[in-house]
């Protein structure tokens, strides 16, 4: 019985200390209200044939209204076509439990910004868009990992498979894209 209690105690301590603290990029609380945003987290990365693609998530709470900020960064030696996000854009999250969550764009159109990187002799296109959670989706996302994200913008649709663990080549940090929502919703509540 003592061994069972000891094992239980050790497992409890392991889970308590393994929980990662919230990393906020913005935390403002003033007379106008409050705004919290988590630090950007890489959920997908592809580096192949001189082209780079990074997909970042961050969660935002703007006066009680939660949003998901989706940012894509593409790098290439050649021209990178614009991929505009507008009021018709949607983000689909396929979960491990089989459910699909649809998120709606906030209607602020964005076609990205093209930047020349002189030191690398490359171009970079940065897109950033906010998506709203539909009723009941937050509770679902807190319970099940995600396996796939699909971004529908204009006539284009792109899918990204979520990894359980991602060791980023960009910054050598380890991320856990499958459990992004499970691990991070507590940070903006």
PDB file of C-alpha atoms in Angstrom:
ATOM      1  CA  UNK A   1       0.000   0.000   0.000  1.00  0.00           C
ATOM      2  CA  UNK A   2       2.878   2.378   0.814  1.00  0.00           C
ATOM      3  CA  UNK A   3       4.380   1.771  -2.639  1.00  0.00           C
ATOM      4  CA  UNK A   4       1.062   2.559  -4.313  1.00  0.00           C
ATOM      5  CA  UNK A   5       0.772   5.840  -2.380  1.00  0.00           C
ATOM      6  CA  UNK A   6       4.395   6.729  -3.222  1.00  0.00           C
ATOM      7  CA  UNK A   7       3.875   6.041  -6.931  1.00  0.00           C
ATOM      8  CA  UNK A   8       0.674   8.107  -6.905  1.00  0.00           C
ATOM      9  CA  UNK A   9       2.456  10.979  -5.157  1.00  0.00           C
ATOM     10  CA  UNK A  10       5.358  10.907  -7.653  1.00  0.00           C
ATOM     11  CA  UNK A  11       2.995  10.881 -10.653  1.00  0.00           C
ATOM     12  CA  UNK A  12       1.031  13.810  -9.219  1.00  0.00           C
ATOM     13  CA  UNK A  13       4.219  15.826  -8.699  1.00  0.00           C
ATOM     14  CA  UNK A  14       5.445  14.966 -12.187  1.00  0.00           C
ATOM     15  CA  UNK A  15       2.254  16.269 -13.801  1.00  0.00           C
ATOM     16  CA  UNK A  16       2.222  19.418 -11.663  1.00  0.00           C
ATOM     17  CA  UNK A  17       5.826  20.315 -12.440  1.00  0.00           C
ATOM     18  CA  UNK A  18       5.533  19.307 -16.110  1.00  0.00           C
ATOM     19  CA  UNK A  19       2.867  21.927 -16.749  1.00  0.00           C
ATOM     20  CA  UNK A  20       4.326  24.816 -18.673  1.00  0.00           C
ATOM     21  CA  UNK A  21       3.723  28.349 -17.492  1.00  0.00           C
ATOM     22  CA  UNK A  22       1.840  30.659 -19.803  1.00  0.00           C
ATOM     23  CA  UNK A  23       3.946  32.861 -22.022  1.00  0.00           C
ATOM     24  CA  UNK A  24       2.056  36.052 -22.883  1.00  0.00           C
ATOM     25  CA  UNK A  25       3.293  38.506 -25.495  1.00  0.00           C
ATOM     26  CA  UNK A  26       0.719  41.107 -24.389  1.00  0.00           C
ATOM     27  CA  UNK A  27      -1.183  41.538 -21.135  1.00  0.00           C
ATOM     28  CA  UNK A  28      -2.931  44.912 -20.818  1.00  0.00           C
ATOM     29  CA  UNK A  29      -5.609  45.768 -18.282  1.00  0.00           C
ATOM     30  CA  UNK A  30      -6.692  49.417 -18.140  1.00  0.00           C
ATOM     31  CA  UNK A  31      -9.792  51.613 -18.040  1.00  0.00           C
ATOM     32  CA  UNK A  32     -10.719  50.593 -21.610  1.00  0.00           C
ATOM     33  CA  UNK A  33     -10.735  46.865 -20.805  1.00  0.00           C
ATOM     34  CA  UNK A  34      -8.258  44.048 -21.107  1.00  0.00           C
ATOM     35  CA  UNK A  35      -6.273  42.343 -23.843  1.00  0.00           C
ATOM     36  CA  UNK A  36      -4.198  39.182 -23.520  1.00  0.00           C
ATOM     37  CA  UNK A  37      -2.238  37.428 -26.243  1.00  0.00           C
ATOM     38  CA  UNK A  38      -0.081  34.337 -25.982  1.00  0.00           C
ATOM     39  CA  UNK A  39       3.361  34.208 -27.481  1.00  0.00           C
ATOM     40  CA  UNK A  40       3.359  32.825 -31.052  1.00  0.00           C
ATOM     41  CA  UNK A  41       3.827  29.060 -31.239  1.00  0.00           C
ATOM     42  CA  UNK A  42       4.998  27.187 -34.328  1.00  0.00           C
ATOM     43  CA  UNK A  43       2.439  24.528 -35.222  1.00  0.00           C
ATOM     44  CA  UNK A  44       3.784  23.628 -38.667  1.00  0.00           C
ATOM     45  CA  UNK A  45       7.140  23.996 -40.365  1.00  0.00           C
ATOM     46  CA  UNK A  46       8.402  22.944 -43.788  1.00  0.00           C
ATOM     47  CA  UNK A  47      11.901  23.567 -45.136  1.00  0.00           C
ATOM     48  CA  UNK A  48      12.508  22.101 -48.579  1.00  0.00           C
ATOM     49  CA  UNK A  49      14.416  23.065 -51.744  1.00  0.00           C
ATOM     50  CA  UNK A  50      15.258  26.582 -50.567  1.00  0.00           C
ATOM     51  CA  UNK A  51      11.666  27.343 -49.554  1.00  0.00           C
ATOM     52  CA  UNK A  52      10.493  27.769 -45.988  1.00  0.00           C
ATOM     53  CA  UNK A  53       7.003  27.803 -44.525  1.00  0.00           C
ATOM     54  CA  UNK A  54       6.129  28.472 -40.902  1.00  0.00           C
ATOM     55  CA  UNK A  55       2.622  28.469 -39.402  1.00  0.00           C
ATOM     56  CA  UNK A  56       2.160  30.112 -36.007  1.00  0.00           C
ATOM     57  CA  UNK A  57      -0.809  30.141 -33.617  1.00  0.00           C
ATOM     58  CA  UNK A  58      -1.438  32.547 -30.780  1.00  0.00           C
ATOM     59  CA  UNK A  59      -4.556  32.951 -28.660  1.00  0.00           C
ATOM     60  CA  UNK A  60      -6.080  36.348 -27.953  1.00  0.00           C
ATOM     61  CA  UNK A  61      -8.641  37.474 -25.386  1.00  0.00           C
ATOM     62  CA  UNK A  62      -9.954  40.933 -26.250  1.00  0.00           C
ATOM     63  CA  UNK A  63     -12.337  42.048 -23.486  1.00  0.00           C
ATOM     64  CA  UNK A  64     -13.718  38.538 -23.060  1.00  0.00           C
ATOM     65  CA  UNK A  65     -13.841  37.677 -26.784  1.00  0.00           C
ATOM     66  CA  UNK A  66     -11.376  34.878 -27.638  1.00  0.00           C
ATOM     67  CA  UNK A  67      -9.666  34.738 -31.042  1.00  0.00           C
ATOM     68  CA  UNK A  68      -7.063  32.592 -32.715  1.00  0.00           C
ATOM     69  CA  UNK A  69      -4.358  34.524 -34.522  1.00  0.00           C
ATOM     70  CA  UNK A  70      -2.979  32.545 -37.454  1.00  0.00           C
ATOM     71  CA  UNK A  71       0.277  33.758 -38.935  1.00  0.00           C
ATOM     72  CA  UNK A  72       2.045  32.244 -41.927  1.00  0.00           C
ATOM     73  CA  UNK A  73       5.557  33.140 -42.975  1.00  0.00           C
ATOM     74  CA  UNK A  74       6.885  31.986 -46.327  1.00  0.00           C
ATOM     75  CA  UNK A  75      10.453  32.432 -47.572  1.00  0.00           C
ATOM     76  CA  UNK A  76      11.730  31.773 -51.074  1.00  0.00           C
ATOM     77  CA  UNK A  77      14.343  32.945 -53.554  1.00  0.00           C
ATOM     78  CA  UNK A  78      11.550  33.523 -56.078  1.00  0.00           C
ATOM     79  CA  UNK A  79       8.354  35.527 -56.036  1.00  0.00           C
ATOM     80  CA  UNK A  80       5.720  34.416 -53.502  1.00  0.00           C
ATOM     81  CA  UNK A  81       2.141  34.841 -54.681  1.00  0.00           C
ATOM     82  CA  UNK A  82      -0.311  36.623 -52.417  1.00  0.00           C
ATOM     83  CA  UNK A  83      -2.859  34.458 -50.627  1.00  0.00           C
ATOM     84  CA  UNK A  84      -5.531  36.813 -49.323  1.00  0.00           C
ATOM     85  CA  UNK A  85      -7.665  36.171 -46.254  1.00  0.00           C
ATOM     86  CA  UNK A  86     -11.059  37.883 -46.194  1.00  0.00           C
ATOM     87  CA  UNK A  87     -14.586  37.491 -44.805  1.00  0.00           C
ATOM     88  CA  UNK A  88     -15.031  34.247 -46.792  1.00  0.00           C
ATOM     89  CA  UNK A  89     -11.919  32.610 -45.331  1.00  0.00           C
ATOM     90  CA  UNK A  90     -12.336  29.748 -42.882  1.00  0.00           C
ATOM     91  CA  UNK A  91     -10.103  27.651 -40.689  1.00  0.00           C
ATOM     92  CA  UNK A  92     -11.021  24.018 -40.088  1.00  0.00           C
ATOM     93  CA  UNK A  93      -9.555  22.039 -37.204  1.00  0.00           C
ATOM     94  CA  UNK A  94      -9.894  18.269 -37.416  1.00  0.00           C
ATOM     95  CA  UNK A  95      -9.653  16.727 -33.992  1.00  0.00           C
ATOM     96  CA  UNK A  96      -8.403  13.294 -32.922  1.00  0.00           C
ATOM     97  CA  UNK A  97     -11.902  12.420 -31.692  1.00  0.00           C
ATOM     98  CA  UNK A  98     -13.225  12.824 -35.267  1.00  0.00           C
ATOM     99  CA  UNK A  99     -14.961  16.181 -34.794  1.00  0.00           C
ATOM    100  CA  UNK A 100     -14.272  19.130 -37.081  1.00  0.00           C
ATOM    101  CA  UNK A 101     -14.314  22.676 -35.713  1.00  0.00           C
ATOM    102  CA  UNK A 102     -14.948  25.534 -38.147  1.00  0.00           C
ATOM    103  CA  UNK A 103     -13.569  28.967 -37.337  1.00  0.00           C
ATOM    104  CA  UNK A 104     -14.679  32.159 -39.069  1.00  0.00           C
ATOM    105  CA  UNK A 105     -12.429  34.984 -40.229  1.00  0.00           C
ATOM    106  CA  UNK A 106     -12.871  38.350 -38.500  1.00  0.00           C
ATOM    107  CA  UNK A 107     -13.381  40.093 -41.866  1.00  0.00           C
ATOM    108  CA  UNK A 108     -10.229  42.211 -41.758  1.00  0.00           C
ATOM    109  CA  UNK A 109      -8.812  41.470 -45.231  1.00  0.00           C
ATOM    110  CA  UNK A 110      -5.098  40.672 -45.394  1.00  0.00           C
ATOM    111  CA  UNK A 111      -3.061  39.688 -48.439  1.00  0.00           C
ATOM    112  CA  UNK A 112       0.224  39.616 -46.569  1.00  0.00           C
ATOM    113  CA  UNK A 113       3.288  41.755 -46.754  1.00  0.00           C
ATOM    114  CA  UNK A 114       6.171  40.952 -49.106  1.00  0.00           C
ATOM    115  CA  UNK A 115       9.610  41.710 -47.674  1.00  0.00           C
ATOM    116  CA  UNK A 116      13.024  41.378 -49.315  1.00  0.00           C
ATOM    117  CA  UNK A 117      15.676  39.821 -47.054  1.00  0.00           C
ATOM    118  CA  UNK A 118      18.954  41.178 -48.449  1.00  0.00           C
ATOM    119  CA  UNK A 119      21.349  39.076 -46.338  1.00  0.00           C
ATOM    120  CA  UNK A 120      19.687  35.820 -47.407  1.00  0.00           C
ATOM    121  CA  UNK A 121      18.853  36.923 -50.985  1.00  0.00           C
ATOM    122  CA  UNK A 122      15.269  35.767 -50.381  1.00  0.00           C
ATOM    123  CA  UNK A 123      11.776  37.133 -50.301  1.00  0.00           C
ATOM    124  CA  UNK A 124       9.411  36.664 -47.400  1.00  0.00           C
ATOM    125  CA  UNK A 125       5.610  36.964 -47.265  1.00  0.00           C
ATOM    126  CA  UNK A 126       3.911  37.376 -43.889  1.00  0.00           C
ATOM    127  CA  UNK A 127       0.144  36.860 -43.487  1.00  0.00           C
ATOM    128  CA  UNK A 128      -1.646  37.386 -40.200  1.00  0.00           C
ATOM    129  CA  UNK A 129      -5.364  36.819 -39.619  1.00  0.00           C
ATOM    130  CA  UNK A 130      -7.704  36.430 -36.669  1.00  0.00           C
ATOM    131  CA  UNK A 131     -10.377  33.739 -36.497  1.00  0.00           C
ATOM    132  CA  UNK A 132     -13.387  33.600 -34.181  1.00  0.00           C
ATOM    133  CA  UNK A 133     -14.402  30.522 -32.223  1.00  0.00           C
ATOM    134  CA  UNK A 134     -17.957  29.310 -32.834  1.00  0.00           C
ATOM    135  CA  UNK A 135     -20.212  28.520 -29.893  1.00  0.00           C
ATOM    136  CA  UNK A 136     -19.178  25.331 -28.066  1.00  0.00           C
ATOM    137  CA  UNK A 137     -15.888  24.902 -29.932  1.00  0.00           C
ATOM    138  CA  UNK A 138     -13.611  26.034 -27.115  1.00  0.00           C
ATOM    139  CA  UNK A 139     -14.842  23.299 -24.804  1.00  0.00           C
ATOM    140  CA  UNK A 140     -14.220  20.698 -27.546  1.00  0.00           C
ATOM    141  CA  UNK A 141     -10.716  22.019 -28.265  1.00  0.00           C
ATOM    142  CA  UNK A 142      -9.774  21.787 -24.581  1.00  0.00           C
ATOM    143  CA  UNK A 143     -10.570  18.061 -24.585  1.00  0.00           C
ATOM    144  CA  UNK A 144      -9.080  16.589 -27.750  1.00  0.00           C
ATOM    145  CA  UNK A 145      -5.810  17.077 -29.680  1.00  0.00           C
ATOM    146  CA  UNK A 146      -5.981  18.328 -33.268  1.00  0.00           C
ATOM    147  CA  UNK A 147      -4.691  16.213 -36.137  1.00  0.00           C
ATOM    148  CA  UNK A 148      -5.081  18.558 -39.117  1.00  0.00           C
ATOM    149  CA  UNK A 149      -5.715  22.189 -39.934  1.00  0.00           C
ATOM    150  CA  UNK A 150      -7.211  23.307 -43.217  1.00  0.00           C
ATOM    151  CA  UNK A 151      -7.108  26.938 -44.292  1.00  0.00           C
ATOM    152  CA  UNK A 152      -9.613  28.022 -46.931  1.00  0.00           C
ATOM    153  CA  UNK A 153      -8.930  31.426 -48.437  1.00  0.00           C
ATOM    154  CA  UNK A 154     -10.327  32.712 -51.717  1.00  0.00           C
ATOM    155  CA  UNK A 155     -10.087  29.851 -54.183  1.00  0.00           C
ATOM    156  CA  UNK A 156      -7.174  28.220 -52.357  1.00  0.00           C
ATOM    157  CA  UNK A 157      -7.329  25.523 -49.699  1.00  0.00           C
ATOM    158  CA  UNK A 158      -4.275  24.232 -47.824  1.00  0.00           C
ATOM    159  CA  UNK A 159      -3.968  21.425 -45.288  1.00  0.00           C
ATOM    160  CA  UNK A 160      -1.315  20.945 -42.620  1.00  0.00           C
ATOM    161  CA  UNK A 161      -0.879  17.769 -40.597  1.00  0.00           C
ATOM    162  CA  UNK A 162      -0.208  18.471 -36.924  1.00  0.00           C
ATOM    163  CA  UNK A 163       2.718  16.712 -35.311  1.00  0.00           C
ATOM    164  CA  UNK A 164       2.713  15.387 -31.775  1.00  0.00           C
ATOM    165  CA  UNK A 165       6.121  17.004 -31.269  1.00  0.00           C
ATOM    166  CA  UNK A 166       7.898  19.505 -33.521  1.00  0.00           C
ATOM    167  CA  UNK A 167      11.583  20.360 -33.149  1.00  0.00           C
ATOM    168  CA  UNK A 168      11.810  23.654 -35.019  1.00  0.00           C
ATOM    169  CA  UNK A 169      14.705  24.291 -37.390  1.00  0.00           C
ATOM    170  CA  UNK A 170      13.929  28.009 -37.110  1.00  0.00           C
ATOM    171  CA  UNK A 171      14.722  28.426 -33.405  1.00  0.00           C
ATOM    172  CA  UNK A 172      15.656  24.917 -32.143  1.00  0.00           C
ATOM    173  CA  UNK A 173      12.715  24.917 -29.713  1.00  0.00           C
ATOM    174  CA  UNK A 174      10.315  22.020 -29.249  1.00  0.00           C
ATOM    175  CA  UNK A 175       6.584  22.558 -29.745  1.00  0.00           C
ATOM    176  CA  UNK A 176       3.548  20.294 -29.301  1.00  0.00           C
ATOM    177  CA  UNK A 177       1.104  21.307 -32.070  1.00  0.00           C
ATOM    178  CA  UNK A 178      -1.429  18.497 -31.482  1.00  0.00           C
ATOM    179  CA  UNK A 179      -2.073  19.769 -27.953  1.00  0.00           C
ATOM    180  CA  UNK A 180      -1.853  23.505 -28.670  1.00  0.00           C
ATOM    181  CA  UNK A 181      -5.380  24.325 -27.496  1.00  0.00           C
ATOM    182  CA  UNK A 182      -5.308  21.896 -24.569  1.00  0.00           C
ATOM    183  CA  UNK A 183      -2.098  23.505 -23.285  1.00  0.00           C
ATOM    184  CA  UNK A 184      -2.813  27.166 -24.018  1.00  0.00           C
ATOM    185  CA  UNK A 185      -6.492  28.070 -23.470  1.00  0.00           C
ATOM    186  CA  UNK A 186      -5.866  28.464 -19.742  1.00  0.00           C
ATOM    187  CA  UNK A 187      -3.483  31.324 -20.573  1.00  0.00           C
ATOM    188  CA  UNK A 188      -6.191  33.668 -21.848  1.00  0.00           C
ATOM    189  CA  UNK A 189      -9.056  32.792 -19.521  1.00  0.00           C
TER     190      UNK A 189
END
